[in-house]
PDB file of C-alpha atoms in Angstrom:
ATOM      1  CA  MET N   1     -17.039 -23.571 -18.865  1.00 95.00           C
ATOM      2  CA  LYS N   2     -13.395 -23.239 -17.859  1.00 98.00           C
ATOM      3  CA  ILE N   3     -11.774 -19.838 -17.463  1.00 98.00           C
ATOM      4  CA  PHE N   4      -8.082 -18.965 -17.248  1.00 98.00           C
ATOM      5  CA  VAL N   5      -7.281 -15.868 -15.146  1.00 98.00           C
ATOM      6  CA  THR N   6      -3.921 -14.171 -14.788  1.00 96.00           C
ATOM      7  CA  GLY N   7      -3.340 -12.337 -11.519  1.00 94.00           C
ATOM      8  CA  GLY N   8      -5.944 -14.218  -9.493  1.00 95.00           C
ATOM      9  CA  SER N   9      -4.157 -13.523  -6.220  1.00 94.00           C
ATOM     10  CA  GLY N  10      -4.247  -9.752  -6.766  1.00 94.00           C
ATOM     11  CA  PHE N  11      -6.945  -7.375  -5.619  1.00 97.00           C
ATOM     12  CA  ILE N  12      -9.112  -7.160  -8.738  1.00 98.00           C
ATOM     13  CA  GLY N  13      -8.227 -10.676  -9.852  1.00 97.00           C
ATOM     14  CA  SER N  14      -9.383 -12.217  -6.574  1.00 97.00           C
ATOM     15  CA  TYR N  15     -12.802 -10.571  -6.907  1.00 98.00           C
ATOM     16  CA  ILE N  16     -13.115 -11.877 -10.465  1.00 98.00           C
ATOM     17  CA  VAL N  17     -12.173 -15.398  -9.330  1.00 97.00           C
ATOM     18  CA  GLN N  18     -14.747 -15.280  -6.530  1.00 97.00           C
ATOM     19  CA  THR N  19     -17.506 -14.055  -8.841  1.00 98.00           C
ATOM     20  CA  LEU N  20     -16.757 -16.764 -11.406  1.00 98.00           C
ATOM     21  CA  ILE N  21     -16.770 -19.641  -8.924  1.00 97.00           C
ATOM     22  CA  GLU N  22     -19.965 -18.320  -7.320  1.00 97.00           C
ATOM     23  CA  ASN N  23     -21.511 -18.700 -10.766  1.00 98.00           C
ATOM     24  CA  ASN N  24     -20.249 -22.277 -11.152  1.00 97.00           C
ATOM     25  CA  TYR N  25     -17.358 -21.697 -13.525  1.00 98.00           C
ATOM     26  CA  GLU N  26     -14.102 -23.630 -13.219  1.00 98.00           C
ATOM     27  CA  VAL N  27     -11.115 -21.318 -12.810  1.00 98.00           C
ATOM     28  CA  THR N  28      -7.417 -21.781 -13.408  1.00 97.00           C
ATOM     29  CA  THR N  29      -5.314 -18.873 -12.217  1.00 96.00           C
ATOM     30  CA  LEU N  30      -1.695 -17.939 -12.832  1.00 93.00           C
ATOM     31  CA  VAL N  31      -0.059 -16.741  -9.600  1.00 91.00           C
ATOM     32  CA  ARG N  32       3.418 -15.220  -9.432  1.00 86.00           C
ATOM     33  CA  ASN N  33       3.729 -15.426  -5.641  1.00 87.00           C
ATOM     34  CA  PRO N  34       1.907 -18.398  -4.066  1.00 82.00           C
ATOM     35  CA  ASP N  35       2.386 -16.883  -0.604  1.00 84.00           C
ATOM     36  CA  LYS N  36       0.417 -13.772  -1.533  1.00 87.00           C
ATOM     37  CA  LEU N  37      -2.974 -15.485  -1.189  1.00 89.00           C
ATOM     38  CA  PRO N  38      -2.656 -19.078   0.114  1.00 90.00           C
ATOM     39  CA  GLU N  39      -6.442 -19.265   0.483  1.00 92.00           C
ATOM     40  CA  LEU N  40      -6.743 -19.789  -3.290  1.00 93.00           C
ATOM     41  CA  TYR N  41      -5.468 -23.342  -2.832  1.00 92.00           C
ATOM     42  CA  ASN N  42      -8.429 -24.155  -0.554  1.00 91.00           C
ATOM     43  CA  ILE N  43     -11.210 -22.940  -2.831  1.00 93.00           C
ATOM     44  CA  GLN N  44     -13.231 -25.589  -4.615  1.00 94.00           C
ATOM     45  CA  GLY N  45     -13.283 -25.023  -8.356  1.00 94.00           C
ATOM     46  CA  VAL N  46      -9.971 -23.153  -8.460  1.00 96.00           C
ATOM     47  CA  SER N  47      -6.706 -24.560  -9.812  1.00 95.00           C
ATOM     48  CA  VAL N  48      -3.484 -22.621  -9.277  1.00 95.00           C
ATOM     49  CA  ILE N  49      -0.491 -22.441 -11.606  1.00 93.00           C
ATOM     50  CA  GLU N  50       2.572 -21.000  -9.933  1.00 90.00           C
ATOM     51  CA  GLY N  51       4.706 -18.757 -12.097  1.00 86.00           C
ATOM     52  CA  GLY N  52       5.062 -15.368 -13.685  1.00 83.00           C
ATOM     53  CA  PHE N  53       4.891 -14.258 -17.280  1.00 84.00           C
ATOM     54  CA  GLU N  54       7.970 -16.338 -18.034  1.00 85.00           C
ATOM     55  CA  ALA N  55       6.066 -19.597 -17.375  1.00 87.00           C
ATOM     56  CA  LYS N  56       5.049 -19.809 -21.027  1.00 88.00           C
ATOM     57  CA  GLU N  57       5.030 -23.591 -21.338  1.00 90.00           C
ATOM     58  CA  ALA N  58       2.696 -23.981 -18.344  1.00 91.00           C
ATOM     59  CA  ILE N  59       0.482 -21.187 -19.653  1.00 94.00           C
ATOM     60  CA  SER N  60       0.292 -22.721 -23.120  1.00 94.00           C
ATOM     61  CA  GLN N  61      -0.608 -26.152 -21.750  1.00 94.00           C
ATOM     62  CA  SER N  62      -3.262 -24.764 -19.395  1.00 93.00           C
ATOM     63  CA  LEU N  63      -5.001 -22.753 -22.082  1.00 96.00           C
ATOM     64  CA  GLN N  64      -5.602 -25.866 -24.215  1.00 93.00           C
ATOM     65  CA  ASP N  65      -8.876 -26.818 -22.555  1.00 93.00           C
ATOM     66  CA  HIS N  66     -10.175 -23.402 -21.484  1.00 97.00           C
ATOM     67  CA  ASP N  67     -12.985 -21.380 -23.036  1.00 98.00           C
ATOM     68  CA  VAL N  68     -12.067 -17.888 -21.840  1.00 98.00           C
ATOM     69  CA  CYS N  69      -8.826 -16.121 -20.902  1.00 98.00           C
ATOM     70  CA  ILE N  70      -9.106 -13.106 -18.578  1.00 98.00           C
ATOM     71  CA  HIS N  71      -5.877 -11.126 -18.370  1.00 98.00           C
ATOM     72  CA  VAL N  72      -5.682  -9.102 -15.143  1.00 98.00           C
ATOM     73  CA  ALA N  73      -2.024  -9.330 -14.080  1.00 95.00           C
ATOM     74  CA  LEU N  74       0.089  -6.240 -14.624  1.00 91.00           C
ATOM     75  CA  GLY N  75       3.640  -6.127 -15.890  1.00 90.00           C
ATOM     76  CA  TRP N  76       5.730  -3.110 -14.982  1.00 90.00           C
ATOM     77  CA  GLY N  77       8.799  -1.230 -16.153  1.00 92.00           C
ATOM     78  CA  GLU N  78      10.528   2.078 -15.561  1.00 92.00           C
ATOM     79  CA  THR N  79      11.425   2.742 -19.209  1.00 95.00           C
ATOM     80  CA  PRO N  80       9.440   2.560 -22.450  1.00 95.00           C
ATOM     81  CA  LEU N  81      11.225  -0.628 -23.506  1.00 95.00           C
ATOM     82  CA  THR N  82      10.892  -2.444 -20.192  1.00 95.00           C
ATOM     83  CA  MET N  83       7.220  -1.513 -19.921  1.00 94.00           C
ATOM     84  CA  LEU N  84       6.657  -2.721 -23.478  1.00 93.00           C
ATOM     85  CA  LYS N  85       8.444  -6.000 -22.783  1.00 92.00           C
ATOM     86  CA  ASN N  86       6.919  -6.682 -19.355  1.00 91.00           C
ATOM     87  CA  ASP N  87       3.316  -5.810 -20.177  1.00 94.00           C
ATOM     88  CA  THR N  88       2.330  -5.275 -23.806  1.00 96.00           C
ATOM     89  CA  GLU N  89       4.597  -7.977 -25.208  1.00 96.00           C
ATOM     90  CA  PHE N  90       3.198 -10.568 -22.793  1.00 95.00           C
ATOM     91  CA  THR N  91      -0.366  -9.478 -23.561  1.00 97.00           C
ATOM     92  CA  ALA N  92       0.268 -10.058 -27.271  1.00 97.00           C
ATOM     93  CA  TYR N  93       1.843 -13.457 -26.505  1.00 96.00           C
ATOM     94  CA  LEU N  94      -1.060 -14.502 -24.288  1.00 97.00           C
ATOM     95  CA  LEU N  95      -3.613 -13.417 -26.888  1.00 98.00           C
ATOM     96  CA  GLU N  96      -1.931 -15.340 -29.705  1.00 97.00           C
ATOM     97  CA  THR N  97      -1.391 -18.409 -27.506  1.00 97.00           C
ATOM     98  CA  ALA N  98      -5.048 -18.370 -26.480  1.00 98.00           C
ATOM     99  CA  GLU N  99      -6.093 -18.202 -30.140  1.00 98.00           C
ATOM    100  CA  ASN N 100      -3.861 -21.159 -31.012  1.00 97.00           C
ATOM    101  CA  ALA N 101      -5.272 -23.131 -28.074  1.00 97.00           C
ATOM    102  CA  GLY N 102      -8.839 -22.685 -29.283  1.00 98.00           C
ATOM    103  CA  VAL N 103      -9.898 -20.286 -26.515  1.00 98.00           C
ATOM    104  CA  LYS N 104     -13.106 -18.543 -27.533  1.00 98.00           C
ATOM    105  CA  GLN N 105     -12.736 -15.192 -25.772  1.00 98.00           C
ATOM    106  CA  PHE N 106      -9.929 -12.980 -24.456  1.00 98.00           C
ATOM    107  CA  ILE N 107     -10.834 -10.292 -21.897  1.00 98.00           C
ATOM    108  CA  TYR N 108      -8.210  -7.662 -21.233  1.00 98.00           C
ATOM    109  CA  THR N 109      -7.971  -5.511 -18.117  1.00 98.00           C
ATOM    110  CA  SER N 110      -6.923  -2.114 -19.375  1.00 98.00           C
ATOM    111  CA  SER N 111      -7.352   1.157 -17.454  1.00 98.00           C
ATOM    112  CA  THR N 112      -8.925   4.571 -17.778  1.00 98.00           C
ATOM    113  CA  ALA N 113      -5.259   5.672 -17.886  1.00 98.00           C
ATOM    114  CA  ALA N 114      -5.261   4.516 -21.518  1.00 98.00           C
ATOM    115  CA  VAL N 115      -7.536   7.466 -22.302  1.00 98.00           C
ATOM    116  CA  GLY N 116      -4.991   9.762 -20.704  1.00 97.00           C
ATOM    117  CA  GLU N 117      -5.624  13.493 -21.006  1.00 97.00           C
ATOM    118  CA  ILE N 118      -8.705  14.506 -19.057  1.00 93.00           C
ATOM    119  CA  ARG N 119     -11.635  15.866 -21.048  1.00 94.00           C
ATOM    120  CA  PRO N 120     -15.130  16.916 -19.861  1.00 94.00           C
ATOM    121  CA  LEU N 121     -16.609  13.626 -21.130  1.00 97.00           C
ATOM    122  CA  MET N 122     -14.543  10.598 -22.036  1.00 98.00           C
ATOM    123  CA  THR N 123     -16.202   7.815 -23.995  1.00 98.00           C
ATOM    124  CA  PRO N 124     -14.791   4.422 -25.023  1.00 97.00           C
ATOM    125  CA  GLN N 125     -14.350   5.958 -28.477  1.00 96.00           C
ATOM    126  CA  SER N 126     -12.329   8.965 -27.258  1.00 97.00           C
ATOM    127  CA  VAL N 127      -8.859   9.159 -28.756  1.00 97.00           C
ATOM    128  CA  CYS N 128      -6.283   7.730 -26.340  1.00 98.00           C
ATOM    129  CA  ARG N 129      -3.724  10.349 -25.344  1.00 98.00           C
ATOM    130  CA  PRO N 130      -1.774   8.671 -22.487  1.00 98.00           C
ATOM    131  CA  THR N 131       0.094  10.862 -20.027  1.00 98.00           C
ATOM    132  CA  ASP N 132       2.420   8.176 -18.620  1.00 97.00           C
ATOM    133  CA  LEU N 133       3.989   4.842 -19.548  1.00 97.00           C
ATOM    134  CA  TYR N 134       1.305   2.878 -17.696  1.00 97.00           C
ATOM    135  CA  GLY N 135      -1.427   4.448 -19.828  1.00 97.00           C
ATOM    136  CA  ALA N 136       0.703   4.055 -22.937  1.00 97.00           C
ATOM    137  CA  THR N 137       1.209   0.325 -22.500  1.00 97.00           C
ATOM    138  CA  LYS N 138      -2.496  -0.166 -21.801  1.00 97.00           C
ATOM    139  CA  ALA N 139      -3.434   1.753 -24.944  1.00 98.00           C
ATOM    140  CA  ALA N 140      -0.869  -0.227 -26.961  1.00 97.00           C
ATOM    141  CA  SER N 141      -2.228  -3.548 -25.688  1.00 98.00           C
ATOM    142  CA  GLU N 142      -5.759  -2.457 -26.545  1.00 98.00           C
ATOM    143  CA  ALA N 143      -4.651  -1.732 -30.114  1.00 98.00           C
ATOM    144  CA  TYR N 144      -3.057  -5.178 -30.492  1.00 98.00           C
ATOM    145  CA  ILE N 145      -6.218  -6.882 -29.237  1.00 98.00           C
ATOM    146  CA  LEU N 146      -8.588  -4.915 -31.455  1.00 98.00           C
ATOM    147  CA  GLY N 147      -6.370  -5.411 -34.496  1.00 98.00           C
ATOM    148  CA  PHE N 148      -5.804  -9.123 -33.920  1.00 98.00           C
ATOM    149  CA  CYS N 149      -9.430  -9.950 -33.144  1.00 98.00           C
ATOM    150  CA  SER N 150     -10.748  -8.240 -36.259  1.00 97.00           C
ATOM    151  CA  LYS N 151      -9.702 -11.327 -38.258  1.00 96.00           C
ATOM    152  CA  ALA N 152      -8.945 -14.021 -35.646  1.00 97.00           C
ATOM    153  CA  THR N 153     -11.295 -16.718 -34.425  1.00 98.00           C
ATOM    154  CA  ILE N 154     -10.970 -15.605 -30.805  1.00 98.00           C
ATOM    155  CA  ARG N 155     -13.158 -12.753 -29.585  1.00 98.00           C
ATOM    156  CA  GLY N 156     -11.380  -9.956 -27.716  1.00 98.00           C
ATOM    157  CA  ASN N 157     -12.932  -7.448 -25.321  1.00 98.00           C
ATOM    158  CA  ILE N 158     -11.489  -4.661 -23.191  1.00 98.00           C
ATOM    159  CA  VAL N 159     -12.505  -3.428 -19.743  1.00 98.00           C
ATOM    160  CA  ARG N 160     -11.099  -0.129 -18.499  1.00 98.00           C
ATOM    161  CA  PRO N 161     -11.412   0.006 -14.714  1.00 98.00           C
ATOM    162  CA  GLY N 162     -11.019   3.293 -12.906  1.00 97.00           C
ATOM    163  CA  TYR N 163     -10.370   3.659  -9.170  1.00 98.00           C
ATOM    164  CA  THR N 164     -11.386   0.255  -7.815  1.00 98.00           C
ATOM    165  CA  PHE N 165     -11.751  -0.242  -4.054  1.00 98.00           C
ATOM    166  CA  GLY N 166     -12.925  -2.885  -1.621  1.00 98.00           C
ATOM    167  CA  ASN N 167     -12.178  -5.055   1.366  1.00 98.00           C
ATOM    168  CA  PRO N 168     -10.225  -8.313   0.919  1.00 97.00           C
ATOM    169  CA  VAL N 169     -12.526 -10.816  -0.732  1.00 96.00           C
ATOM    170  CA  PHE N 170     -10.624 -13.871   0.566  1.00 95.00           C
ATOM    171  CA  ARG N 171      -8.905 -14.375   3.896  1.00 92.00           C
ATOM    172  CA  GLY N 172      -5.408 -12.953   3.652  1.00 92.00           C
ATOM    173  CA  GLY N 173      -6.255 -10.986   0.515  1.00 94.00           C
ATOM    174  CA  SER N 174      -5.487  -7.374  -0.249  1.00 93.00           C
ATOM    175  CA  THR N 175      -7.346  -4.130  -0.709  1.00 96.00           C
ATOM    176  CA  GLN N 176      -6.671  -1.623  -3.489  1.00 97.00           C
ATOM    177  CA  PRO N 177      -2.971  -0.754  -3.940  1.00 95.00           C
ATOM    178  CA  ASP N 178      -3.623   2.992  -3.706  1.00 97.00           C
ATOM    179  CA  ARG N 179      -3.211   3.996  -0.041  1.00 97.00           C
ATOM    180  CA  ARG N 180      -5.233   7.212   0.182  1.00 98.00           C
ATOM    181  CA  PHE N 181      -8.141   5.601   2.023  1.00 98.00           C
ATOM    182  CA  HIS N 182      -5.704   4.011   4.457  1.00 98.00           C
ATOM    183  CA  THR N 183      -3.887   7.280   5.110  1.00 98.00           C
ATOM    184  CA  LEU N 184      -7.053   9.272   5.654  1.00 98.00           C
ATOM    185  CA  VAL N 185      -8.554   6.713   8.054  1.00 98.00           C
ATOM    186  CA  LYS N 186      -5.304   6.425  10.028  1.00 98.00           C
ATOM    187  CA  ASN N 187      -5.057  10.202  10.313  1.00 98.00           C
ATOM    188  CA  ALA N 188      -8.683  10.431  11.407  1.00 98.00           C
ATOM    189  CA  LEU N 189      -8.152   7.891  14.189  1.00 98.00           C
ATOM    190  CA  GLU N 190      -5.189   9.961  15.364  1.00 97.00           C
ATOM    191  CA  ASN N 191      -7.126  13.244  14.978  1.00 97.00           C
ATOM    192  CA  LYS N 192      -4.593  14.478  12.437  1.00 98.00           C
ATOM    193  CA  PRO N 193      -5.637  16.739   9.552  1.00 98.00           C
ATOM    194  CA  LEU N 194      -7.328  15.086   6.575  1.00 98.00           C
ATOM    195  CA  GLU N 195      -5.675  16.655   3.543  1.00 98.00           C
ATOM    196  CA  VAL N 196      -7.486  16.592   0.205  1.00 98.00           C
ATOM    197  CA  ILE N 197      -7.523  18.606  -3.021  1.00 98.00           C
ATOM    198  CA  LYS N 198     -10.534  20.743  -3.869  1.00 98.00           C
ATOM    199  CA  TYR N 199     -12.714  19.124  -6.544  1.00 97.00           C
ATOM    200  CA  ASP N 200     -10.492  16.023  -6.671  1.00 98.00           C
ATOM    201  CA  GLY N 201     -12.445  12.791  -7.044  1.00 98.00           C
ATOM    202  CA  THR N 202     -13.571  10.103  -9.447  1.00 98.00           C
ATOM    203  CA  GLN N 203     -16.244   7.530 -10.260  1.00 98.00           C
ATOM    204  CA  PHE N 204     -15.119   4.998  -7.647  1.00 98.00           C
ATOM    205  CA  ILE N 205     -16.204   1.415  -8.338  1.00 98.00           C
ATOM    206  CA  TRP N 206     -16.454  -1.411  -5.818  1.00 98.00           C
ATOM    207  CA  ALA N 207     -14.405  -4.411  -6.976  1.00 98.00           C
ATOM    208  CA  GLY N 208     -17.420  -6.711  -6.713  1.00 98.00           C
ATOM    209  CA  ASP N 209     -19.339  -4.547  -9.180  1.00 98.00           C
ATOM    210  CA  LEU N 210     -16.366  -4.464 -11.523  1.00 98.00           C
ATOM    211  CA  ALA N 211     -16.239  -8.266 -11.447  1.00 98.00           C
ATOM    212  CA  ARG N 212     -19.884  -8.350 -12.592  1.00 98.00           C
ATOM    213  CA  ILE N 213     -18.818  -6.702 -15.868  1.00 98.00           C
ATOM    214  CA  TYR N 214     -16.388  -9.557 -16.505  1.00 98.00           C
ATOM    215  CA  LEU N 215     -19.137 -12.058 -15.678  1.00 98.00           C
ATOM    216  CA  SER N 216     -21.451 -10.369 -18.188  1.00 98.00           C
ATOM    217  CA  LEU N 217     -18.756 -10.582 -20.859  1.00 98.00           C
ATOM    218  CA  VAL N 218     -18.203 -14.282 -20.176  1.00 98.00           C
ATOM    219  CA  GLN N 219     -21.910 -14.900 -20.680  1.00 96.00           C
ATOM    220  CA  THR N 220     -22.309 -13.007 -23.960  1.00 94.00           C
ATOM    221  CA  GLU N 221     -20.887 -12.983 -27.482  1.00 95.00           C
ATOM    222  CA  GLU N 222     -19.200  -9.573 -27.503  1.00 95.00           C
ATOM    223  CA  ASN N 223     -16.226  -8.958 -29.764  1.00 97.00           C
ATOM    224  CA  ARG N 224     -13.887  -5.963 -30.002  1.00 98.00           C
ATOM    225  CA  SER N 225     -15.880  -4.041 -27.405  1.00 98.00           C
ATOM    226  CA  VAL N 226     -14.285  -1.405 -25.162  1.00 98.00           C
ATOM    227  CA  MET N 227     -16.027  -0.326 -21.964  1.00 98.00           C
ATOM    228  CA  HIS N 228     -15.342   1.776 -18.891  1.00 98.00           C
ATOM    229  CA  GLY N 229     -15.612  -0.082 -15.592  1.00 98.00           C
ATOM    230  CA  LEU N 230     -16.801   2.635 -13.212  1.00 98.00           C
ATOM    231  CA  ALA N 231     -19.743   3.694 -11.103  1.00 98.00           C
ATOM    232  CA  ARG N 232     -22.015   6.317 -12.601  1.00 97.00           C
ATOM    233  CA  GLU N 233     -21.593   9.083 -10.015  1.00 97.00           C
ATOM    234  CA  PHE N 234     -18.569  11.256  -9.266  1.00 98.00           C
ATOM    235  CA  VAL N 235     -17.511  11.329  -5.593  1.00 98.00           C
ATOM    236  CA  SER N 236     -14.984  13.839  -4.282  1.00 98.00           C
ATOM    237  CA  TRP N 237     -12.203  13.071  -1.821  1.00 98.00           C
ATOM    238  CA  GLU N 238     -13.568  15.918   0.287  1.00 98.00           C
ATOM    239  CA  GLN N 239     -16.851  14.000   0.606  1.00 98.00           C
ATOM    240  CA  ILE N 240     -14.923  10.863   1.524  1.00 98.00           C
ATOM    241  CA  ALA N 241     -13.065  12.813   4.220  1.00 98.00           C
ATOM    242  CA  ARG N 242     -16.423  13.920   5.652  1.00 98.00           C
ATOM    243  CA  TRP N 243     -17.664  10.323   5.719  1.00 98.00           C
ATOM    244  CA  ILE N 244     -14.448   9.244   7.425  1.00 98.00           C
ATOM    245  CA  LYS N 245     -14.897  11.894  10.133  1.00 98.00           C
ATOM    246  CA  GLU N 246     -18.491  10.786  10.653  1.00 98.00           C
ATOM    247  CA  ILE N 247     -17.715   7.055  10.802  1.00 98.00           C
ATOM    248  CA  THR N 248     -14.618   7.342  13.008  1.00 98.00           C
ATOM    249  CA  GLY N 249     -15.967  10.092  15.255  1.00 97.00           C
ATOM    250  CA  SER N 250     -12.736  11.960  14.576  1.00 98.00           C
ATOM    251  CA  GLU N 251     -12.013  15.551  15.546  1.00 97.00           C
ATOM    252  CA  SER N 252      -9.677  15.930  12.563  1.00 98.00           C
ATOM    253  CA  GLU N 253      -9.748  19.095  10.508  1.00 98.00           C
ATOM    254  CA  ILE N 254     -10.393  18.637   6.797  1.00 98.00           C
ATOM    255  CA  LYS N 255      -7.795  20.704   4.972  1.00 98.00           C
ATOM    256  CA  VAL N 256      -8.717  21.383   1.367  1.00 98.00           C
ATOM    257  CA  GLU N 257      -5.948  22.526  -0.930  1.00 98.00           C
ATOM    258  CA  ASP N 258      -7.111  24.670  -3.846  1.00 97.00           C
ATOM    259  CA  LYS N 259      -5.012  23.949  -6.929  1.00 96.00           C
ATOM    260  CA  GLY N 260      -7.305  25.884  -9.214  1.00 95.00           C
ATOM    261  CA  TRP N 261      -9.125  22.831 -10.510  1.00 95.00           C
ATOM    262  CA  GLY N 262     -12.559  23.438 -12.003  1.00 93.00           C
ATOM    263  CA  ALA N 263     -15.740  22.548 -10.151  1.00 95.00           C
ATOM    264  CA  ASP N 264     -17.194  20.580 -13.080  1.00 94.00           C
ATOM    265  CA  PRO N 265     -16.012  16.949 -12.826  1.00 95.00           C
ATOM    266  CA  ALA N 266     -14.532  15.097 -15.762  1.00 94.00           C
ATOM    267  CA  ILE N 267     -16.797  12.106 -16.425  1.00 97.00           C
ATOM    268  CA  PHE N 268     -16.158   8.728 -18.020  1.00 98.00           C
ATOM    269  CA  ASP N 269     -19.115   7.535 -20.055  1.00 98.00           C
ATOM    270  CA  VAL N 270     -20.477   4.263 -18.651  1.00 98.00           C
ATOM    271  CA  SER N 271     -23.532   4.009 -20.886  1.00 98.00           C
ATOM    272  CA  TYR N 272     -22.190   0.885 -22.660  1.00 98.00           C
ATOM    273  CA  ILE N 273     -22.441  -1.370 -19.609  1.00 98.00           C
ATOM    274  CA  LYS N 274     -25.848   0.101 -18.743  1.00 98.00           C
ATOM    275  CA  ASN N 275     -27.309  -0.248 -22.224  1.00 98.00           C
ATOM    276  CA  ARG N 276     -25.829  -3.708 -22.774  1.00 98.00           C
ATOM    277  CA  TRP N 277     -26.418  -5.359 -19.374  1.00 98.00           C
ATOM    278  CA  GLY N 278     -28.239  -2.879 -17.174  1.00 98.00           C
ATOM    279  CA  HIS N 279     -25.206  -2.182 -14.982  1.00 98.00           C
ATOM    280  CA  SER N 280     -25.545   1.200 -13.282  1.00 98.00           C
ATOM    281  CA  PHE N 281     -23.376   1.087 -10.189  1.00 98.00           C
ATOM    282  CA  GLU N 282     -23.544   3.304  -7.103  1.00 97.00           C
ATOM    283  CA  SER N 283     -20.565   3.490  -4.763  1.00 98.00           C
ATOM    284  CA  GLU N 284     -21.638   5.429  -1.660  1.00 98.00           C
ATOM    285  CA  GLN N 285     -22.741   2.496   0.499  1.00 98.00           C
ATOM    286  CA  ARG N 286     -19.735   0.364  -0.451  1.00 98.00           C
ATOM    287  CA  LEU N 287     -17.389   3.304   0.190  1.00 98.00           C
ATOM    288  CA  LYS N 288     -18.808   3.686   3.688  1.00 98.00           C
ATOM    289  CA  GLU N 289     -18.456  -0.053   4.301  1.00 98.00           C
ATOM    290  CA  HIS N 290     -14.825   0.150   3.192  1.00 98.00           C
ATOM    291  CA  ILE N 291     -14.177   3.045   5.562  1.00 98.00           C
ATOM    292  CA  GLU N 292     -15.782   1.059   8.399  1.00 98.00           C
ATOM    293  CA  TYR N 293     -13.584  -1.943   7.576  1.00 98.00           C
ATOM    294  CA  LEU N 294     -10.388   0.113   7.591  1.00 98.00           C
ATOM    295  CA  THR N 295     -11.480   1.834  10.805  1.00 98.00           C
ATOM    296  CA  THR N 296     -11.872  -1.535  12.506  1.00 97.00           C
ATOM    297  CA  VAL N 297      -8.533  -2.818  11.180  1.00 96.00           C
ATOM    298  CA  PHE N 298      -6.535   0.229  12.215  1.00 95.00           C
ATOM    299  CA  ALA N 299      -8.309   0.664  15.550  1.00 92.00           C
ATOM    300  CA  ALA N 300      -7.480  -2.948  16.436  1.00 86.00           C
ATOM    301  CA  SER N 301      -3.807  -2.427  15.587  1.00 79.00           C
ATOM    302  CA  THR N 302      -3.435   0.809  17.575  1.00 67.00           C
ATOM    303  CA  PRO N 303      -1.958   0.325  21.070  1.00 59.00           C
ATOM    304  CA  SER N 304      -4.409   1.280  23.796  1.00 52.00           C
TER     305      SER N 304
END
């Protein structure tokens, strides 16, 4: 089976590529910046197409002999129209092009941001009420996919990752774009205060576990399914700060700002991936490994 992946040089995309090739799939990946992850060119079973969303002819030709299209790459914009053009419009183009090329399945990387407003329990069926343009464009793309695939030949499925973390999966690769782990570890090594918000946290998921959801989708016949890609347990940033102090041996003070947030965490329902494939992810051990990795990286770069 041949699989086309957009954004294979990015953080989540690189984990998906690795998981697919470890399971003997052939991968073609669209890469905007070939210098971002040169290691992709050295991996057996991976073909690289250089170009961004504007490389429509190359994309169309590549999709002709592929079975699955996994869309990970993110478009961005500062206004409603630019976000629509740079992300949702390309998603619709890619979906229709994949259908015309005979691709059997389209897997879209959405986000829990599509759900938007926080509620005590958020299920894949909860009404999307986005609170920013990023969530809005993800929700819009989801609607196009669900509507199109209700009558098309191609099957379309949607994964909503939450906070995804992890070490670089390939040499020269990246970690998660959010820098809070980095800031906290750096501050701990310098014995500076570790500042967090009381009751702030989420269902952190390790990128390797997230990639297993995509692998499960590739191997099954799902259509028009929406699922949350998260671990099952809620972990607070205050707990992470305590782990960082323990792992680094820091004397930093943990400063907890009380913004009046409630003690009961808002939870995303992950029962779909458990009931369908038995995925029930824990994050504690991987979080500690990530802290250890960052500790080693930053300690090595600090002048003695």
